[in-house]
PDB file of C-alpha atoms in Angstrom:
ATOM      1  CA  UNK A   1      -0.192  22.840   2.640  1.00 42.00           C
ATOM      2  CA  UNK A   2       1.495  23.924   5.575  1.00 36.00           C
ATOM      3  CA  UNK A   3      -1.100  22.409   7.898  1.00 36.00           C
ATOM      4  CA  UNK A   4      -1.152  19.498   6.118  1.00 40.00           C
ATOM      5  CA  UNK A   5       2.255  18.730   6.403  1.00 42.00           C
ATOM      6  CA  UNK A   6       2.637  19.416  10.045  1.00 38.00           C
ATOM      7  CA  UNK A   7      -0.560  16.543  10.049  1.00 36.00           C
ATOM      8  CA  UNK A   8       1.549  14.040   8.035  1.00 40.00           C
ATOM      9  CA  UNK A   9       5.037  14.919  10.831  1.00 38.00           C
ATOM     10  CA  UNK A  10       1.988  14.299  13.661  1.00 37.00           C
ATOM     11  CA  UNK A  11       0.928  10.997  12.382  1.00 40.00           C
ATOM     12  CA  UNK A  12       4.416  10.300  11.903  1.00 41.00           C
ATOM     13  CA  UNK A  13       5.865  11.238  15.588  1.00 37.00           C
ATOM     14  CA  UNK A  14       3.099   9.062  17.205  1.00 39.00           C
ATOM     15  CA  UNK A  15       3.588   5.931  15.973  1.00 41.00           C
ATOM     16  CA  UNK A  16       7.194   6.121  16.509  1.00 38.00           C
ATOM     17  CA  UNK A  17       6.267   6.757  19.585  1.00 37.00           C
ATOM     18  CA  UNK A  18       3.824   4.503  20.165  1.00 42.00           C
ATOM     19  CA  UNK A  19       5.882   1.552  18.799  1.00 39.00           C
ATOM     20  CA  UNK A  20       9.011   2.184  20.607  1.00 39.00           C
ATOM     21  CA  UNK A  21       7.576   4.011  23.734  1.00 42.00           C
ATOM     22  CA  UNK A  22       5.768   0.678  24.354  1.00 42.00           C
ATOM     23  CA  UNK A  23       8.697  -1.398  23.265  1.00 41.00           C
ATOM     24  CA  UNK A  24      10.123  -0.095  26.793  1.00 40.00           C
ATOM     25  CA  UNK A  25       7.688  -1.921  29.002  1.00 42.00           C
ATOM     26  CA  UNK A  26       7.673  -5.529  26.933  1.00 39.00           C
ATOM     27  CA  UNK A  27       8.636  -7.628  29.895  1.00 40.00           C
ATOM     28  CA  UNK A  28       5.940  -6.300  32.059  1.00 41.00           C
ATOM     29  CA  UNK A  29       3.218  -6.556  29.458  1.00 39.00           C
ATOM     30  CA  UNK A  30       4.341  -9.984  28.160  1.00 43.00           C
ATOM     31  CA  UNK A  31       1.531 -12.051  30.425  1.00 43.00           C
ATOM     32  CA  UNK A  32      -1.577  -9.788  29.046  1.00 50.00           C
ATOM     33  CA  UNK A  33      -4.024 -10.477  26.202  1.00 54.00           C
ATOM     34  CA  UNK A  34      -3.072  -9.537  22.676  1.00 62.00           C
ATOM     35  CA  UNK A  35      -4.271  -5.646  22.273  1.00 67.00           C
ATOM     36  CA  UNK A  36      -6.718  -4.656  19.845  1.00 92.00           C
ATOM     37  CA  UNK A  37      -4.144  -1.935  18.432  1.00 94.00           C
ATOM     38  CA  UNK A  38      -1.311  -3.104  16.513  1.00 96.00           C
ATOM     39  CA  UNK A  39       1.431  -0.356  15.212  1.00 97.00           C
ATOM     40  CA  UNK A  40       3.996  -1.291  12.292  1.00 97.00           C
ATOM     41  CA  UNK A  41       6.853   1.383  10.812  1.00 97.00           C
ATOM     42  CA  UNK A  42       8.070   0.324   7.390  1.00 97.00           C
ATOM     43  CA  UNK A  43      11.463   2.177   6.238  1.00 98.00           C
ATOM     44  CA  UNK A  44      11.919   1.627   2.733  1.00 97.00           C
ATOM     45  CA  UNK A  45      14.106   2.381  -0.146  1.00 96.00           C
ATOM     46  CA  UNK A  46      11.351   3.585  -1.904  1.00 94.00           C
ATOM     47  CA  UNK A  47       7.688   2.967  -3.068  1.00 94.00           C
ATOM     48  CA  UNK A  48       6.280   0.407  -5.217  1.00 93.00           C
ATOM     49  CA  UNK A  49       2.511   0.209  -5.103  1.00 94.00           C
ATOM     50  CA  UNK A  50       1.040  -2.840  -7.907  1.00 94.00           C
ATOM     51  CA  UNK A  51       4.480  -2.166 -10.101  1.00 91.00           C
ATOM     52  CA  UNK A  52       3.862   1.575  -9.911  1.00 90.00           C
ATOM     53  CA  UNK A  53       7.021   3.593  -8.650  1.00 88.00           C
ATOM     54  CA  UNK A  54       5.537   6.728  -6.746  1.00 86.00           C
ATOM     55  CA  UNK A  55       8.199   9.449  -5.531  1.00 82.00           C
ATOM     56  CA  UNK A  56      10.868   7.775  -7.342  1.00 82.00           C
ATOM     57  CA  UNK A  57      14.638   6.471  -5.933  1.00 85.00           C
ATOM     58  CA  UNK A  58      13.798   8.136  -2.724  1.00 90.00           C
ATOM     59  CA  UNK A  59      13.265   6.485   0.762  1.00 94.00           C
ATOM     60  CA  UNK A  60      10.534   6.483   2.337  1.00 96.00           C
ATOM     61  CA  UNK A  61       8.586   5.857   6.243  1.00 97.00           C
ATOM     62  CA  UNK A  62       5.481   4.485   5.750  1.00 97.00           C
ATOM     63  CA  UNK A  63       3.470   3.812   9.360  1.00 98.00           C
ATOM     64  CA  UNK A  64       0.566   2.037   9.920  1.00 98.00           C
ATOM     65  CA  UNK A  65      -1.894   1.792  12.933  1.00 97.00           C
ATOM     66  CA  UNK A  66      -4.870  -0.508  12.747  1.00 97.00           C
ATOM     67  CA  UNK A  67      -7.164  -1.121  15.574  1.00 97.00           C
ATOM     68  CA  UNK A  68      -9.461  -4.669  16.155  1.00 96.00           C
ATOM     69  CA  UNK A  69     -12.872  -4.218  16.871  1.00 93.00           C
ATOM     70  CA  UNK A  70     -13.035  -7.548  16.881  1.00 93.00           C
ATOM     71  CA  UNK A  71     -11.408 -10.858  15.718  1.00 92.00           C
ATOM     72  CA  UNK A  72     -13.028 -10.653  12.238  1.00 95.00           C
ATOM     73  CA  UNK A  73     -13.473  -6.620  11.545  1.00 96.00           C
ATOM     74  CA  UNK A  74     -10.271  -4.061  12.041  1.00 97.00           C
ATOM     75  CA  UNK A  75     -10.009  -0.433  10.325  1.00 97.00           C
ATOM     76  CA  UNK A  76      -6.872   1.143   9.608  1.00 97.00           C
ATOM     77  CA  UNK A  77      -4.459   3.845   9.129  1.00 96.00           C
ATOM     78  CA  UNK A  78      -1.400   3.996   6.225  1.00 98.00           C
ATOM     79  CA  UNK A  79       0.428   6.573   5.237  1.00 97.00           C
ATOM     80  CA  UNK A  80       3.576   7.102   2.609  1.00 96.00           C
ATOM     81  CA  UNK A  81       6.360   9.951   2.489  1.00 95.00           C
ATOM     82  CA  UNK A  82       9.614  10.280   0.950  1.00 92.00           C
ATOM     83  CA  UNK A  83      10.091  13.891   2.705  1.00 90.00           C
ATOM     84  CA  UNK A  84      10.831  15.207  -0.944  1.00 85.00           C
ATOM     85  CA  UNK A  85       8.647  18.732  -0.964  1.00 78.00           C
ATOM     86  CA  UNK A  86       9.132  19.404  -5.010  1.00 73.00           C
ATOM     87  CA  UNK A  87       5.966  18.480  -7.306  1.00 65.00           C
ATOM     88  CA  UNK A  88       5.821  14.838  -8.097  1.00 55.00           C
ATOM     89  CA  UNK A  89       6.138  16.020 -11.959  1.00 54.00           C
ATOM     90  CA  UNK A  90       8.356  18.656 -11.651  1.00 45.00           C
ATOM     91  CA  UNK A  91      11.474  19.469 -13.840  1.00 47.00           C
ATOM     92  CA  UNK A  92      10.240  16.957 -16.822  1.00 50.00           C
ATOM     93  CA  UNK A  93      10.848  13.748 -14.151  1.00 50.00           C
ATOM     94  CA  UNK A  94      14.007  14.618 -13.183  1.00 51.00           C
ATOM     95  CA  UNK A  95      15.249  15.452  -9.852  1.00 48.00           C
ATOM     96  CA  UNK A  96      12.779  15.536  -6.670  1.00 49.00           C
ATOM     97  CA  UNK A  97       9.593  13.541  -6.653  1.00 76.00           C
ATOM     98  CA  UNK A  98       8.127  14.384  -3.448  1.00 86.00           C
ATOM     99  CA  UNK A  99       5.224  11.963  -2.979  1.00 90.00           C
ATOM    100  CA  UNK A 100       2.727  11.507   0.224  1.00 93.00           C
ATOM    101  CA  UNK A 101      -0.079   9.533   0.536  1.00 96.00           C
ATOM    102  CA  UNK A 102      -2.434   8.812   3.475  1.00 97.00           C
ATOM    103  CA  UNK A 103      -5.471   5.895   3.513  1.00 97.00           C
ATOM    104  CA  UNK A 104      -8.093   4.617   5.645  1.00 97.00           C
ATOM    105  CA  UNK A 105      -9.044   1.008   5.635  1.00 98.00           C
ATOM    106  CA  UNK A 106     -11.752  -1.803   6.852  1.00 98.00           C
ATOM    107  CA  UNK A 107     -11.268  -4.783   6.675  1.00 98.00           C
ATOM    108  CA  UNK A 108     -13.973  -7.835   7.792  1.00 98.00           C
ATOM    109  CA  UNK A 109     -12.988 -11.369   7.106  1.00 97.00           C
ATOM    110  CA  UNK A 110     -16.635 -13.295   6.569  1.00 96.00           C
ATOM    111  CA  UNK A 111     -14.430 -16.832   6.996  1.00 95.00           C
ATOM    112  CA  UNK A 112     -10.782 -17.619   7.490  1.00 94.00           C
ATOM    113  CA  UNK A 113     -10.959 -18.042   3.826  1.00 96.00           C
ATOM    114  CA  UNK A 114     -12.642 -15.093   2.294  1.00 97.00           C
ATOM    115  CA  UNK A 115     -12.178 -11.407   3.432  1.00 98.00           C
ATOM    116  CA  UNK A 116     -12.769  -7.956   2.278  1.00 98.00           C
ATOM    117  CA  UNK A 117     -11.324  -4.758   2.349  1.00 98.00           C
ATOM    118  CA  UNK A 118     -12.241  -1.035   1.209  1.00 98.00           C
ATOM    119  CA  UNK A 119      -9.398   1.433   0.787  1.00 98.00           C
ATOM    120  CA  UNK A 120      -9.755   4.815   0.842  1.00 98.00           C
ATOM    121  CA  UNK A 121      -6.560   6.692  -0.641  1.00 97.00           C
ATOM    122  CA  UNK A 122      -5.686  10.249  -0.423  1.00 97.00           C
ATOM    123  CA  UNK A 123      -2.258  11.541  -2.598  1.00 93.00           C
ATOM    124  CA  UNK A 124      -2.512  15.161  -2.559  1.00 92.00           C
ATOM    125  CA  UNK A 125       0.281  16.843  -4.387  1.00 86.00           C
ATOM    126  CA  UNK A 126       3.365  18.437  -2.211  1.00 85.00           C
ATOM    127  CA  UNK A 127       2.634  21.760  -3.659  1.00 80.00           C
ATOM    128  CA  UNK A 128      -0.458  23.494  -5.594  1.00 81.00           C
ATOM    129  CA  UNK A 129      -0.926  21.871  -8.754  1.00 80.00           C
ATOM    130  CA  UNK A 130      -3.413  23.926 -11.772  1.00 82.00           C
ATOM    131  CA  UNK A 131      -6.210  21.771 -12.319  1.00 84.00           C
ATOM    132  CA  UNK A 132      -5.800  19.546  -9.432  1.00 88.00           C
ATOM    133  CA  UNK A 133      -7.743  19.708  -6.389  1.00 90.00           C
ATOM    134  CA  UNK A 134      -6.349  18.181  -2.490  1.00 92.00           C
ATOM    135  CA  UNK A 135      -9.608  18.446  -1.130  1.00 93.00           C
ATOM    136  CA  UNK A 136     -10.222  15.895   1.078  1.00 94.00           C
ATOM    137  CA  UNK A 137     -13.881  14.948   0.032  1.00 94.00           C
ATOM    138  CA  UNK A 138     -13.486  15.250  -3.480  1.00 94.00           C
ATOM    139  CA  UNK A 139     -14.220  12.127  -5.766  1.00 94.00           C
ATOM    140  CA  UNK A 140     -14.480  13.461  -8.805  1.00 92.00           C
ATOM    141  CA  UNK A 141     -12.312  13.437 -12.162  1.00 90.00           C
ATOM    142  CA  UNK A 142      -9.669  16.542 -10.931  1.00 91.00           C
ATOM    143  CA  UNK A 143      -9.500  14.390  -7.594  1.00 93.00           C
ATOM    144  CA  UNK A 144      -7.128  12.538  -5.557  1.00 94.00           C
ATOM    145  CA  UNK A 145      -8.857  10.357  -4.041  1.00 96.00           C
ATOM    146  CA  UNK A 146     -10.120   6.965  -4.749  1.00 97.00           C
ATOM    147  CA  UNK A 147     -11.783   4.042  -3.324  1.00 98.00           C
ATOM    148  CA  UNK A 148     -10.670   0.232  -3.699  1.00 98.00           C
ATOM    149  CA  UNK A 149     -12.782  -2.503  -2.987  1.00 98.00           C
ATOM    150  CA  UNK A 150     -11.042  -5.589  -2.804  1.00 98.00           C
ATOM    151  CA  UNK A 151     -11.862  -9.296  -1.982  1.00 98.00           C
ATOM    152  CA  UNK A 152      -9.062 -11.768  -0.747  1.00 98.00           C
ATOM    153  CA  UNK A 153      -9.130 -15.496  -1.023  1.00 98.00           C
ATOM    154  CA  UNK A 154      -6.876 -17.114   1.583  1.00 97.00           C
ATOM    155  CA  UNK A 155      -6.501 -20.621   0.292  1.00 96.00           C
ATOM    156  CA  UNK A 156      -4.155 -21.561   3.225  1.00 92.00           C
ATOM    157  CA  UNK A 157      -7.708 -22.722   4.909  1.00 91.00           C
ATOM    158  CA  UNK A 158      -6.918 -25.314   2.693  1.00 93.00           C
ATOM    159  CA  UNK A 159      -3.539 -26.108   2.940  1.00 91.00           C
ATOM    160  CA  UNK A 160      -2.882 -24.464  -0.588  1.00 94.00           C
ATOM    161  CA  UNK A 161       0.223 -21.861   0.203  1.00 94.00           C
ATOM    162  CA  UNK A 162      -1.917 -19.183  -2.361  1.00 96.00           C
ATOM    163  CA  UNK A 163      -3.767 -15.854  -1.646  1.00 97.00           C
ATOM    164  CA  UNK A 164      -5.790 -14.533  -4.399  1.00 98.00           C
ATOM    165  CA  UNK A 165      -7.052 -10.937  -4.878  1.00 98.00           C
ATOM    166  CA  UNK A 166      -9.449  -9.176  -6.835  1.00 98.00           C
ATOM    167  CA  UNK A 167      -9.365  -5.204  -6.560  1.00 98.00           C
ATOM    168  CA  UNK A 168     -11.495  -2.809  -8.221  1.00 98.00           C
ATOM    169  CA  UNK A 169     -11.260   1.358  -8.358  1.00 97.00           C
ATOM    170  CA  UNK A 170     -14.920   1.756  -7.048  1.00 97.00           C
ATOM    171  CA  UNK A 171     -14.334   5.510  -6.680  1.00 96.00           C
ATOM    172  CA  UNK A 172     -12.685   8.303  -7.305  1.00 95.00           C
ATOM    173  CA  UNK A 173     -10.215   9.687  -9.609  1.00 93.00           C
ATOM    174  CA  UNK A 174     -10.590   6.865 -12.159  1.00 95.00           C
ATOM    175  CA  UNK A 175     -12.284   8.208 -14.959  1.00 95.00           C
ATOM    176  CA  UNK A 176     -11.963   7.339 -18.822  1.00 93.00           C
ATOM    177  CA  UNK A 177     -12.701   9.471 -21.713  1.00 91.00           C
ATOM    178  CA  UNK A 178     -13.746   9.777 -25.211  1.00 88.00           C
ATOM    179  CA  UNK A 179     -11.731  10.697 -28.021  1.00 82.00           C
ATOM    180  CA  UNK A 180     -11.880  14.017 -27.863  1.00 82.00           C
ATOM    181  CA  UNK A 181     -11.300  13.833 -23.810  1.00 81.00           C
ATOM    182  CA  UNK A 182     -14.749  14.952 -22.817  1.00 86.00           C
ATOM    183  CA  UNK A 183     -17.604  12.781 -21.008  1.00 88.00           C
ATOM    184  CA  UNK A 184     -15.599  11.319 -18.106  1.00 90.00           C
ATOM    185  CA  UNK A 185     -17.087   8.247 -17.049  1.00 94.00           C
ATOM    186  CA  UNK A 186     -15.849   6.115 -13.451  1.00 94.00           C
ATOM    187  CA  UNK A 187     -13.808   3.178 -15.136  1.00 95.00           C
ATOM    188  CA  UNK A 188     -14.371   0.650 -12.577  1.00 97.00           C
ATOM    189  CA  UNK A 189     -10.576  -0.378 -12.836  1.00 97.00           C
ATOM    190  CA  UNK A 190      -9.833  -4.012 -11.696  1.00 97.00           C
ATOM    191  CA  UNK A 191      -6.624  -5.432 -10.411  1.00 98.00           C
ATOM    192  CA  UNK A 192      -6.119  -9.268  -9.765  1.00 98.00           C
ATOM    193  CA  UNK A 193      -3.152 -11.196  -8.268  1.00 98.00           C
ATOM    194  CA  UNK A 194      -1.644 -14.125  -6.750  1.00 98.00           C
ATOM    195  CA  UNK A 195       0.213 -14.556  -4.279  1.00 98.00           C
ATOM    196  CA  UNK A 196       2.628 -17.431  -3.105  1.00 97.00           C
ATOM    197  CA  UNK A 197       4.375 -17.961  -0.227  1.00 95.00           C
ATOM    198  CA  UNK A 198       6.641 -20.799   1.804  1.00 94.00           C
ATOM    199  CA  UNK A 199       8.949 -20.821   4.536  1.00 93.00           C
ATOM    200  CA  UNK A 200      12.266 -21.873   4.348  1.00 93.00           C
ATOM    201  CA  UNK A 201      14.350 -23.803   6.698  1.00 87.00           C
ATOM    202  CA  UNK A 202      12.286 -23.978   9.695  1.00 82.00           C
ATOM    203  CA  UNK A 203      10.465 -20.580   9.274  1.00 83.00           C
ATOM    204  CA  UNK A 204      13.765 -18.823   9.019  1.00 90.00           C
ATOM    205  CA  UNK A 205      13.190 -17.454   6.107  1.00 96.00           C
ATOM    206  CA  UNK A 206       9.866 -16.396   4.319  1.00 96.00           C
ATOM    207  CA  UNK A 207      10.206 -16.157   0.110  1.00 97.00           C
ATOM    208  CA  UNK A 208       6.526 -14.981  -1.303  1.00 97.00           C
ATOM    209  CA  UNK A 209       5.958 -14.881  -5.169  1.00 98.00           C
ATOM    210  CA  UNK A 210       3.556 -12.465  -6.823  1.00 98.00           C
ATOM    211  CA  UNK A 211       1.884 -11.842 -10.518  1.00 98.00           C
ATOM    212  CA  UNK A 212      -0.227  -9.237 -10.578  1.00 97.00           C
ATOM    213  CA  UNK A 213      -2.356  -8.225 -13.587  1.00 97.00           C
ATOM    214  CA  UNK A 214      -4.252  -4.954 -14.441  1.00 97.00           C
ATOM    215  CA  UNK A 215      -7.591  -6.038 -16.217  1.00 96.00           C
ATOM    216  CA  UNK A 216      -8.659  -2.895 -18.199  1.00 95.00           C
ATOM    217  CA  UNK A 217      -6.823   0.258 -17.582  1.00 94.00           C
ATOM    218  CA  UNK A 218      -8.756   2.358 -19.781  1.00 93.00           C
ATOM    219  CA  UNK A 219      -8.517   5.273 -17.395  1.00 94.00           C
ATOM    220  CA  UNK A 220      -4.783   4.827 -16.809  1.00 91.00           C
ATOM    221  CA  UNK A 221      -4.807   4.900 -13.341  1.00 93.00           C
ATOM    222  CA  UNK A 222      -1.588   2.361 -13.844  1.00 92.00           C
ATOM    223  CA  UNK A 223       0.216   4.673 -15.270  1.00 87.00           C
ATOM    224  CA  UNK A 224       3.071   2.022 -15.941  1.00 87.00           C
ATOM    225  CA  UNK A 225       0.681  -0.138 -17.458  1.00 89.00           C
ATOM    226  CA  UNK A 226      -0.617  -0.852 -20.974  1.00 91.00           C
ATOM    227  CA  UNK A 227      -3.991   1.343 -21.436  1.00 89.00           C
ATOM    228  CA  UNK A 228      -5.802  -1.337 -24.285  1.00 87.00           C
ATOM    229  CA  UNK A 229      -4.932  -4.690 -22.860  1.00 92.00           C
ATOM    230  CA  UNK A 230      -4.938  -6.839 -19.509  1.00 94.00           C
ATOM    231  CA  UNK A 231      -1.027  -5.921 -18.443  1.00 93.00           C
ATOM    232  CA  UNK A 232       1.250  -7.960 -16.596  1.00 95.00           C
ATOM    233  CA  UNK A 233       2.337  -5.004 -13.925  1.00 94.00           C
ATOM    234  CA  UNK A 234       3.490  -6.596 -10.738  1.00 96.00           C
ATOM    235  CA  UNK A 235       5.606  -9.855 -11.030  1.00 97.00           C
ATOM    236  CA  UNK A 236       7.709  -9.707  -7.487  1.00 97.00           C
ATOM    237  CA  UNK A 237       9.574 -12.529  -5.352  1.00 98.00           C
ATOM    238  CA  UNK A 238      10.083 -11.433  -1.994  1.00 98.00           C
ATOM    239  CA  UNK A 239      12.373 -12.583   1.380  1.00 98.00           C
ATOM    240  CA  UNK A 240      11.600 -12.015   4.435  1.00 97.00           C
ATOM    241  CA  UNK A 241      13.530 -13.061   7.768  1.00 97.00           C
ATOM    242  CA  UNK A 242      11.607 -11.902  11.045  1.00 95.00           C
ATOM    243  CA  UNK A 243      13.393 -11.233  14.603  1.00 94.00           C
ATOM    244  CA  UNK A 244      11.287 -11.813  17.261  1.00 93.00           C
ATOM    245  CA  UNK A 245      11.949  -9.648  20.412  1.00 92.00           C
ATOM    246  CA  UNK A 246       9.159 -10.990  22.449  1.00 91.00           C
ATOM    247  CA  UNK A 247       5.598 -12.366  21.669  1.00 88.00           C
ATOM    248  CA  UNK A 248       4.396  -8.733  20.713  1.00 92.00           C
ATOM    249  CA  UNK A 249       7.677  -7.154  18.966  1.00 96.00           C
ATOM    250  CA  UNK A 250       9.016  -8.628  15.594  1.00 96.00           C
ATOM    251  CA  UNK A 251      11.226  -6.811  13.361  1.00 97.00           C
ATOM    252  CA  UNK A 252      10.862  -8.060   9.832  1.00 97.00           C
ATOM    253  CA  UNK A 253      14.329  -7.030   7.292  1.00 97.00           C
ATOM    254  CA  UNK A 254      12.532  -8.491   3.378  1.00 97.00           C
ATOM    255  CA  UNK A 255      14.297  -7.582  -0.119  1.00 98.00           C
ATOM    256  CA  UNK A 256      11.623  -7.355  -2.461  1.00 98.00           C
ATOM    257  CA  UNK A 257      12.424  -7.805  -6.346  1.00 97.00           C
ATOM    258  CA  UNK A 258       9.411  -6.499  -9.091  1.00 96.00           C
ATOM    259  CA  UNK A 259       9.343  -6.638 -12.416  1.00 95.00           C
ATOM    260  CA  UNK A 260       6.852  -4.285 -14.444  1.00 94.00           C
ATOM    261  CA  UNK A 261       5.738  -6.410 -17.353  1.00 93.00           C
ATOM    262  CA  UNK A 262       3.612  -3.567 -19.459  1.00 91.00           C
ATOM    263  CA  UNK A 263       4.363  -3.334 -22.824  1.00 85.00           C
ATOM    264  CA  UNK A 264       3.757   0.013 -22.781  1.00 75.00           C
ATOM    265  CA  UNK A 265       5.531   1.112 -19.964  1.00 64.00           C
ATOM    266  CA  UNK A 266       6.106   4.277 -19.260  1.00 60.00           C
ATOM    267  CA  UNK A 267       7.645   4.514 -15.833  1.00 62.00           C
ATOM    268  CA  UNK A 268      10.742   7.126 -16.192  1.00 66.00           C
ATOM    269  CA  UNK A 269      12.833   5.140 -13.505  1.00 68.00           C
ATOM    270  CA  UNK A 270      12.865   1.651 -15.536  1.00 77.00           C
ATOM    271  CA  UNK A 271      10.929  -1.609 -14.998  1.00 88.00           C
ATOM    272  CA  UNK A 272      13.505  -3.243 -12.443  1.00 92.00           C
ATOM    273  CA  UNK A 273      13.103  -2.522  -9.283  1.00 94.00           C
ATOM    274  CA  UNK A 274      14.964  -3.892  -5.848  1.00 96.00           C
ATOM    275  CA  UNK A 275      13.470  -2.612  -2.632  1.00 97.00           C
ATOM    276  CA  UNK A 276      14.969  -3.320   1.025  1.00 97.00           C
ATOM    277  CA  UNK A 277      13.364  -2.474   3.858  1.00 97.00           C
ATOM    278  CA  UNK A 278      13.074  -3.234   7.562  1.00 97.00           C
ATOM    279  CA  UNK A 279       9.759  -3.308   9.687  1.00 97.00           C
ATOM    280  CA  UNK A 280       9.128  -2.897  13.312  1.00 97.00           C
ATOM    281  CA  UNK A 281       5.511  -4.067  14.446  1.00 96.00           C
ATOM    282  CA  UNK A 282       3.961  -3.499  17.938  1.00 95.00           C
ATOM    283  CA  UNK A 283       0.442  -5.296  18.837  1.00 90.00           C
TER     284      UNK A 283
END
C-alpha cells in the first residue's frame, strides 16, 4: 500500500507540474496548434460521483490528463483523493473516510452527435480490507474494479441545449445475488441522465441542470440508491464562471448543488449536498 500511495503522490506531482510548469511559457506558445495533451486539476470540497458521496466532508484533488490521438478518439487519465489514510468504513461511518480512486478512459465520438466512452475504475481501499482484494486485474465479485460503457447523445448538433447519457456496469464488481447470497451473477447496472445547460449573460456565466436515474440497482452498486426500483439519484443544478488566461489556460470556479432522490437512501452524510470547486485546465 505503500507503493501504491507513493504512485497516487507521482501522478499527483506531475500534473501540477505539468499544468503550471507550462502555464510559465503561455505567451511564447500562444501562436502554435492546439496540443494533443490537455491537463485539468479539480480542487473540490469533496466527491460526488451520480449522487454517491465517496470519502465523505473531506476535500479532495482530483487531476486529469487526456491525450488526442486524433480529433474524434482521446484516452484518459482520472484520479480522486481526499488524503484521508483511515478505511473508508471505519469507526461505524464516523470520522475519516479516506477514499482514492484512479480510471482509465477512451473515448471516440462516431459524429458530433453521438459518442462513446469506456471507463475503467479502480478504488482500492486505503488500508487492507478482509475479503477485499486491490488487485489491479481483478474483475470479479471481491473486486474493485469495474468497467462502464457509456453512450452520449449531444443534441447541441441540433441546436437543442440537452446531452443525454446512457451508462451501463459492463464489468466488474457489480454482481447480484440470490436470497441466500450465493450465485453471484454480473448485474449489468444501467445509469441514464440528462443534462441541460445555457449561458447566461453573454457566456459569463454557465448554469447546467441534471436528473440522473439508476435503472435497476439490484447489485447495489448505488449504494445511496433504492435496490428494487428505477431511483431518482442525481438531480444537480450547477454554475460555472470561467477565467480565461490565454487561448490555452482557463480557470473554471462552479458551485454545484445535488439532491439524492432514493427513497431508500442510505448515505450517512444526508441527501443535500453543496460542492465548490475551482479548475485549472492546460491544453
Amino acid at each position: 500500500m505503500v507503493a501504491q500511495r507513493r504512485f497516487y503522490i507521482l501522478v499527483f506531482v506531475f500534473c501540477v507540474v505539468s499544468v503550471f510548469g507550462q502555464t510559465a511559457e503561455l505567451d511564447t506558445i500562444s501562436s502554435k496548434p492546439k496540443s494533443k495533451f490537455e491537463y485539468n486539476l479539480d480542487l473540490a470540497s469533496r466527491y460526488l460521483w451520480r449522487g454517491q458521496s465517496w470519502g465523505g466532508d473531506y476535500a479532495v484533488a482530483q487531476p486529469t490528463i487526456d491525450y488526442h490521438w486524433t480529433d474524434k478518439f482521446s484516452v484518459g487519465f482520472w484520479a480522486t483523493t481526499n488524503f484521508e489514510s483511515r478505511y473508508f468504513y471505519s469507526d461505524e461511518m464516523t470520522g475519516p473516510r479516506g477514499y482514492q480512486e484512479i480510471d482509465f478512459n477512451i473515448k471516440y465520438e462516431f459524429t458530433p452527435w453521438l459518442s462513446v466512452e469506456l471507463w475503467d475504475y479502480y478504488w482500492p481501499t486505503v488500508s487492507k480490507v478482509e475479503g477485499v482484494d486491490n488487485s489491479f486485474f481483478n474483475y470479479g465479485p471481491d473486486s474493485v474494479k469495474t468497467v462502464d460503457a457509456t453512450l452520449i447523445f449531444d443534441l447541441n448538433h441540433f441546436k437543442v441545449p440537452l446531452e443525454l447519457t446512457l451508462s451501463t456496469l459492463v464489468a466488474g464488481c457489480d454482481y447480484r445475488y440470490n436470497a441466500q447470497g450465493e450465485n453471484p451473477k454480473q448485474n449489468f447496472t444501467t445509469y441514464v441522465e440528462a443534462l441541460y445547460s445555457r449561458d447566461f449573460w453573454s457566456e459569463y456565466l454557465n448554469v447546467e441542470a441534471a436528473i440522473g436515474a439508476v435503472l435497476n440497482n439490484q447489485a447495489e452498486y448505488y449504494t445511496a440508491g433504492d435496490y428494487n426500483k428505477v431511483t431518482l439519484v442525481n438531480l444537480s443544478l450547477k454554475a460555472t464562471h470561467e477565467w480565461s488566461l490565454s487561448e490555452r489556460f482557463t480557470i473554471p470556479l462552479w458551485l454545484n448543488y445535488i439532491h439524492n432522490a432514493a427513497d431508500a437512501n442510505t448515505e450517512a452524510f444526508g441527501r443535500n449536498f453543496l460542492i465548490a470547486g475551482i479548475s485549472f485546465n492546460y491544453q
